[in-house]
PDB file of C-alpha atoms in Angstrom:
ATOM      1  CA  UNK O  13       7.451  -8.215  40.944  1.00 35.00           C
ATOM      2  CA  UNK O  14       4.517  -8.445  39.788  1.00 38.00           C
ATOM      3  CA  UNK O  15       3.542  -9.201  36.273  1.00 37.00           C
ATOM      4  CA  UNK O  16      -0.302  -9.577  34.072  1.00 38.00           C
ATOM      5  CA  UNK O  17      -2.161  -8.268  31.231  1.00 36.00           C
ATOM      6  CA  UNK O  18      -3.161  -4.086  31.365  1.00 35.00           C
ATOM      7  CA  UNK O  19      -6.898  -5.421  32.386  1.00 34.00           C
ATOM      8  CA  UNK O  20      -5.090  -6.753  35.831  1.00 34.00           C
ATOM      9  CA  UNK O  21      -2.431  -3.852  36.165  1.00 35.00           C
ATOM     10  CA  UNK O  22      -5.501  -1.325  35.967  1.00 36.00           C
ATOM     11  CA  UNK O  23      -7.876  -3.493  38.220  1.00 37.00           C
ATOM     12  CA  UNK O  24      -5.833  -3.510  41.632  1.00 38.00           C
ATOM     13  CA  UNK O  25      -2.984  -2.886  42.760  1.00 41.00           C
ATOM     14  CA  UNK O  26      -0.696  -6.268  42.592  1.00 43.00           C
ATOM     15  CA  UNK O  27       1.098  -7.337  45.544  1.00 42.00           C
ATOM     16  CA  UNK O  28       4.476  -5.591  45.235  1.00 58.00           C
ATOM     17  CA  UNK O  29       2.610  -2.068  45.507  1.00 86.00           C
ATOM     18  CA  UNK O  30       2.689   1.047  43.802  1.00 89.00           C
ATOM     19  CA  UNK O  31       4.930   4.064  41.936  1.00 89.00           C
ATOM     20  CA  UNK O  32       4.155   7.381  41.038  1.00 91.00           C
ATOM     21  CA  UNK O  33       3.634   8.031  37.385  1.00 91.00           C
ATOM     22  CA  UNK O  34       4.502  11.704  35.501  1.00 93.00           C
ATOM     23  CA  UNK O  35       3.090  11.981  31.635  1.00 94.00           C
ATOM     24  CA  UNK O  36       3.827  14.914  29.905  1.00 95.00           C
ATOM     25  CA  UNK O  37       2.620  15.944  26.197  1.00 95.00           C
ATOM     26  CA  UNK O  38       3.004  18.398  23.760  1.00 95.00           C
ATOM     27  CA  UNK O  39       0.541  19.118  23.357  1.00 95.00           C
ATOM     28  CA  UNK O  40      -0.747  18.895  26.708  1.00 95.00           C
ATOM     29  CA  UNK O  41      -4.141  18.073  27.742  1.00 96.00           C
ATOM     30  CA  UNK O  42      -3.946  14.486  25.886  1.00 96.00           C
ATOM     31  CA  UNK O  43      -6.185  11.808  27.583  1.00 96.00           C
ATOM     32  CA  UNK O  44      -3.924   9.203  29.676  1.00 95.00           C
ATOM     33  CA  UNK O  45      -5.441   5.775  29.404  1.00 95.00           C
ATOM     34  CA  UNK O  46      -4.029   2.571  32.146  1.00 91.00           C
ATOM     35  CA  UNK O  47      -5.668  -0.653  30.136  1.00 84.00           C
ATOM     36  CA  UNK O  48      -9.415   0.519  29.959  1.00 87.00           C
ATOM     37  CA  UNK O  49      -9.443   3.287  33.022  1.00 92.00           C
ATOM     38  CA  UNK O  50      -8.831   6.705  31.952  1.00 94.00           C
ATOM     39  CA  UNK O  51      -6.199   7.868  34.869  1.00 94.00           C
ATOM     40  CA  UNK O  52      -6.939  11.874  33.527  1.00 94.00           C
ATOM     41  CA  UNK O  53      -5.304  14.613  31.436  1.00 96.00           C
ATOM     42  CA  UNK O  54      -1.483  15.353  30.672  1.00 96.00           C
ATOM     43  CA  UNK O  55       0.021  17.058  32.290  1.00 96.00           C
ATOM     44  CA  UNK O  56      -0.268  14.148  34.603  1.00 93.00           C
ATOM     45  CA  UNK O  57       1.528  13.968  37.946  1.00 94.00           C
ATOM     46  CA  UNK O  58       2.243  11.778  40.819  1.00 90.00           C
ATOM     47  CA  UNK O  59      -0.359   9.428  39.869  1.00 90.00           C
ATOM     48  CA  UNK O  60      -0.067   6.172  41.676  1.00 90.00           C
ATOM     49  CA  UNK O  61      -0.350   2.951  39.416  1.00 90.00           C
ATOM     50  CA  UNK O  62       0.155  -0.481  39.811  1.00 88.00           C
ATOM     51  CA  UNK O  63       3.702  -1.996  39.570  1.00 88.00           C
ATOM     52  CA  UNK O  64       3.444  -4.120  37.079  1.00 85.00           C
ATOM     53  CA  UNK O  65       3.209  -5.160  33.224  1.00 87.00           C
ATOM     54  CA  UNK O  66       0.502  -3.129  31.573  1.00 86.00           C
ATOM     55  CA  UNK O  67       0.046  -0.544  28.760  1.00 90.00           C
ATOM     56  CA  UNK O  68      -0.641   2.989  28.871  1.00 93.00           C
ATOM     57  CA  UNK O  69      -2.114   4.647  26.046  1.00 95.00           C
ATOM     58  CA  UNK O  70      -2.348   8.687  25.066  1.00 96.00           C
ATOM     59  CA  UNK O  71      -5.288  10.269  22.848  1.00 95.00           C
ATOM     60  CA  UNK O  72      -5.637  13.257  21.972  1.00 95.00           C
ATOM     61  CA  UNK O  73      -8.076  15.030  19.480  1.00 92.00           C
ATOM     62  CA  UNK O  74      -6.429  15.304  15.626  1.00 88.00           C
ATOM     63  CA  UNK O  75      -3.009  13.575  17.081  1.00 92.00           C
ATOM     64  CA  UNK O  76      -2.043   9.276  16.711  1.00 92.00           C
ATOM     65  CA  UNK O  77      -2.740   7.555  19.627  1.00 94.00           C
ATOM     66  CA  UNK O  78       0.409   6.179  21.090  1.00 94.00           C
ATOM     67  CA  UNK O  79       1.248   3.260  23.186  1.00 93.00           C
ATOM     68  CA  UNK O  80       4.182   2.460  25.862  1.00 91.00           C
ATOM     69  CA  UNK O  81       4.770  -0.787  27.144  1.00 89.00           C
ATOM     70  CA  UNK O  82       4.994  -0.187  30.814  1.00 83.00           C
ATOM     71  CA  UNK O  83       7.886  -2.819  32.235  1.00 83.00           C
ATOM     72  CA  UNK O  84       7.032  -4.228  35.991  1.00 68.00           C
ATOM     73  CA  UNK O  85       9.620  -2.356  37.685  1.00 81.00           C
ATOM     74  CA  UNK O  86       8.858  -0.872  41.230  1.00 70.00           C
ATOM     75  CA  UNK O  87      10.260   2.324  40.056  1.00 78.00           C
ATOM     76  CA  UNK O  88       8.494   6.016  39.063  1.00 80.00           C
ATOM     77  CA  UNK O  89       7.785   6.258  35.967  1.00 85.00           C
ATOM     78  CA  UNK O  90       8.018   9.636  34.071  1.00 91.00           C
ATOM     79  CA  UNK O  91       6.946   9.617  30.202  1.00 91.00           C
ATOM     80  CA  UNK O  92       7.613  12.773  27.517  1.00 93.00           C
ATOM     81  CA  UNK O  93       5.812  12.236  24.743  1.00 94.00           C
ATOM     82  CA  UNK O  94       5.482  14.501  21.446  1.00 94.00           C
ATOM     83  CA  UNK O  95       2.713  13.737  19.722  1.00 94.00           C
ATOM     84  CA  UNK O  96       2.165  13.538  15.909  1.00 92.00           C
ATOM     85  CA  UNK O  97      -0.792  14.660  14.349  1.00 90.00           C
ATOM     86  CA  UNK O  98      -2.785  13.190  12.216  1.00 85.00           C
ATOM     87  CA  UNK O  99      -3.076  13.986   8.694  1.00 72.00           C
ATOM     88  CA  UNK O 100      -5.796  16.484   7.446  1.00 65.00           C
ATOM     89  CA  UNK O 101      -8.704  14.243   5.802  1.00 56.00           C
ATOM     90  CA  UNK O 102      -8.077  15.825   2.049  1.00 54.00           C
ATOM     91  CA  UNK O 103      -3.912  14.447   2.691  1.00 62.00           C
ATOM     92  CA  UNK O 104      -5.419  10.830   2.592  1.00 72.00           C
ATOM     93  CA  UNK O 105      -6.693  10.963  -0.378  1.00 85.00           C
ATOM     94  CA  UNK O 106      -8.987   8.436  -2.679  1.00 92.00           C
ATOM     95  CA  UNK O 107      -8.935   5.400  -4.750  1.00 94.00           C
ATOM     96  CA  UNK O 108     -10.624   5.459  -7.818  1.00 96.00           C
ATOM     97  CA  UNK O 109     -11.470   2.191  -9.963  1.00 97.00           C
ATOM     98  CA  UNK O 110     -11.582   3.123 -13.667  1.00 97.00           C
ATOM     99  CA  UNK O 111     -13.370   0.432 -15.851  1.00 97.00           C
ATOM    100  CA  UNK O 112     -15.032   0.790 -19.256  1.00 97.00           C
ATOM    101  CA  UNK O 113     -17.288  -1.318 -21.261  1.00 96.00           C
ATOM    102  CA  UNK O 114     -18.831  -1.895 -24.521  1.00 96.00           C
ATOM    103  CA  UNK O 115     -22.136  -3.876 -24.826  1.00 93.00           C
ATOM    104  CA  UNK O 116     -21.730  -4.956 -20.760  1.00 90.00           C
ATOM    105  CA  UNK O 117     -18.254  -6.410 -21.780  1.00 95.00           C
ATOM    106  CA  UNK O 118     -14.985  -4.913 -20.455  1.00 95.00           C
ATOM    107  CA  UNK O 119     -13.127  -3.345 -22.649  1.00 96.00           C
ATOM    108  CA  UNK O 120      -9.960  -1.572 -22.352  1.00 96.00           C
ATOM    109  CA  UNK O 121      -9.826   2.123 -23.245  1.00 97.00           C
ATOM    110  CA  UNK O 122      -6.664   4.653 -22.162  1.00 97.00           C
ATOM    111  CA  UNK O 123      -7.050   6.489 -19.389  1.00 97.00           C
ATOM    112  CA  UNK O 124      -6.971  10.625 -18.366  1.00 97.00           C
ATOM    113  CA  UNK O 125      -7.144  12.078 -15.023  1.00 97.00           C
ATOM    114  CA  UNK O 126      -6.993  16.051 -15.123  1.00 96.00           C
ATOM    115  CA  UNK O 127      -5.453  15.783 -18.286  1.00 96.00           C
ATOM    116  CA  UNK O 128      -3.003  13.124 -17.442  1.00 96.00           C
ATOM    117  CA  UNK O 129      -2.740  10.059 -19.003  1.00 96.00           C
ATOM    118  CA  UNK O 130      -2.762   6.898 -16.136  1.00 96.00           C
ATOM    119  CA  UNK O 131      -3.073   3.655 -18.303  1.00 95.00           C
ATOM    120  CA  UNK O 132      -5.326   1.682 -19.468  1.00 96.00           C
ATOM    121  CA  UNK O 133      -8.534   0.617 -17.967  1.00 96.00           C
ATOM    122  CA  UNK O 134      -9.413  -1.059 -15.704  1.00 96.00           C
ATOM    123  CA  UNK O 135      -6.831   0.233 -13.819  1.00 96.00           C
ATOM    124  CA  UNK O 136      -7.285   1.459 -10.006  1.00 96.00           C
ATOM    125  CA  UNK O 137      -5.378   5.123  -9.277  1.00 96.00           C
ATOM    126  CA  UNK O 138      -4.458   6.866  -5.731  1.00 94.00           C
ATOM    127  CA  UNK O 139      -5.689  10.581  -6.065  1.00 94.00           C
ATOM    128  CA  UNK O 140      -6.234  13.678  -3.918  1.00 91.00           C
ATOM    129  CA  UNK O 141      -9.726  14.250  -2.674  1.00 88.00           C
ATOM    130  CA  UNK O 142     -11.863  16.733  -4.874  1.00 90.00           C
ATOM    131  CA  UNK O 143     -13.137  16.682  -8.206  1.00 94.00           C
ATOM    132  CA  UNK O 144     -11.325  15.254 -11.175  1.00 96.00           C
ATOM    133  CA  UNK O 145     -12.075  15.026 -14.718  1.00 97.00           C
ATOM    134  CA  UNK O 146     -11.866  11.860 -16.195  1.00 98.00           C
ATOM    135  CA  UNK O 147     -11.310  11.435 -19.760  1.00 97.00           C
ATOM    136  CA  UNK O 148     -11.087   7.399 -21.269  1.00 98.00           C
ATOM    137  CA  UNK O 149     -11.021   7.222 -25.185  1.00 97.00           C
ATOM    138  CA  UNK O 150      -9.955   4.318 -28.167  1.00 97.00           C
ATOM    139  CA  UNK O 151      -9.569   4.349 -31.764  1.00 97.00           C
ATOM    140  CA  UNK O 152     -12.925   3.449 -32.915  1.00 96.00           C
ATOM    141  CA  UNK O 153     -15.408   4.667 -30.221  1.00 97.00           C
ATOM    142  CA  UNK O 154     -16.460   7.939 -29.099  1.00 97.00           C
ATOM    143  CA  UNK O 155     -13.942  10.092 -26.226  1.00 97.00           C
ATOM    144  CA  UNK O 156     -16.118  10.175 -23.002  1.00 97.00           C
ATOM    145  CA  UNK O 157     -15.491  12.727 -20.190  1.00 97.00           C
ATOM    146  CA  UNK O 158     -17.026  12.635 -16.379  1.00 97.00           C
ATOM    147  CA  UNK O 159     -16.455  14.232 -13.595  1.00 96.00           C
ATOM    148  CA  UNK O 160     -16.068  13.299 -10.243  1.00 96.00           C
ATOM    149  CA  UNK O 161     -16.366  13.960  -6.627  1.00 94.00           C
ATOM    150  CA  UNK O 162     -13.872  12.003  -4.457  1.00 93.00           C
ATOM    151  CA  UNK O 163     -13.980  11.885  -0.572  1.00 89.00           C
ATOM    152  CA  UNK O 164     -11.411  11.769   1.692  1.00 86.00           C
ATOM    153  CA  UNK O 165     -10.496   8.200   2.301  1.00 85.00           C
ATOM    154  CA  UNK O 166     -13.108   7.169  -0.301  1.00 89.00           C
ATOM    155  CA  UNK O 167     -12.575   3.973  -2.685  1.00 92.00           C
ATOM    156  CA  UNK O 168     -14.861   4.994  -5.135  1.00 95.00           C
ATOM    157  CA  UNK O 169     -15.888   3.158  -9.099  1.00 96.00           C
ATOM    158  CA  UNK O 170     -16.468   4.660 -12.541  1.00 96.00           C
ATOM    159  CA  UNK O 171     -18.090   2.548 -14.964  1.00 97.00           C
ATOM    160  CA  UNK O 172     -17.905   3.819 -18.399  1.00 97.00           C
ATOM    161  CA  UNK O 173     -19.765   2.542 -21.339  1.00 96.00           C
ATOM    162  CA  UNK O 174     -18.136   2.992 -25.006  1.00 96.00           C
ATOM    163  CA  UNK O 175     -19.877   4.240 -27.712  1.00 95.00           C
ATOM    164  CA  UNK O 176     -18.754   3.607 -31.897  1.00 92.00           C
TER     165      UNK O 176
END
């Protein structure tokens, strides 16, 4: 049997010969990769590959990429793979660091997304993508509202500056 990293599996074939490999996706048309080489398009069949250790890997536009260890036995190998798609940009969300100030000195102040209260600055929050309206206040110093714009996947800071 033969046995090596994907780079060597995908280079040549290895001593012991070859088998036939089947991938099948759904969806199909997923890119089939053997190490670096792309071996084509699902539905893939009867392609010959090395025996040997290597790894296959499947992309496909908006899915995960997966990866299958591919053992060294001499026999075909037939794969059916479902593939999961990724999640929609606005899903992932955005971090938001919330800090206030007074005279370039932190200073803590309680905290209002969308008319929520989330603690007490600083204080780092998880939210959807969009626009939010943040609202920090404390006895003593002026309520101060902002809005903002979050990306998707965005870790993005809001500095606010109390006023008496």
């Amino acid at each position: 049997t033969g046995s090596g990293s994907a780079a060597t599996a995908a280079g040549s074939a290895s001593a012991a010969g070859e088998r036939k490999l089947w991938v099948m996706t759904r969806p199909s048309g997923a890119r089939v990769f053997l190490g670096q080489r792309m071996l084509g398009r699902t539905p893939l069949r009867g392609m010959m590959i090395p025996v040997g250790n290597a790894v296959l890997v499947v992309r496909h536009a908006g899915y995960r990429s997966r990866r299958v260890d591919v053992d060294a036995a001499a026999t075909p190998l037939q794969l059916d793979l479902k593939l999961t798609r990724k999640r929609p940009a606005a899903a992932r969300g955005a971090t938001l660091r919330i800090m206030t100030t007074h005279g370039g000195r932190p200073m803590w102040a309680s905290v209002e997304v969308d008319g929520r209260g989330r603690g007490e600055s600083p204080v780092v929050l998880k939210l959807a993508s969009g626009t939010h309206r943040v609202r920090v206040s404390r006895a003593g110093y002026r309520a101060v509202a902002r809005t903002v714009s979050l990306a998707p996947g965005a870790a993005s800071r809001l500095v606010i500056e109390l006023r008496k």
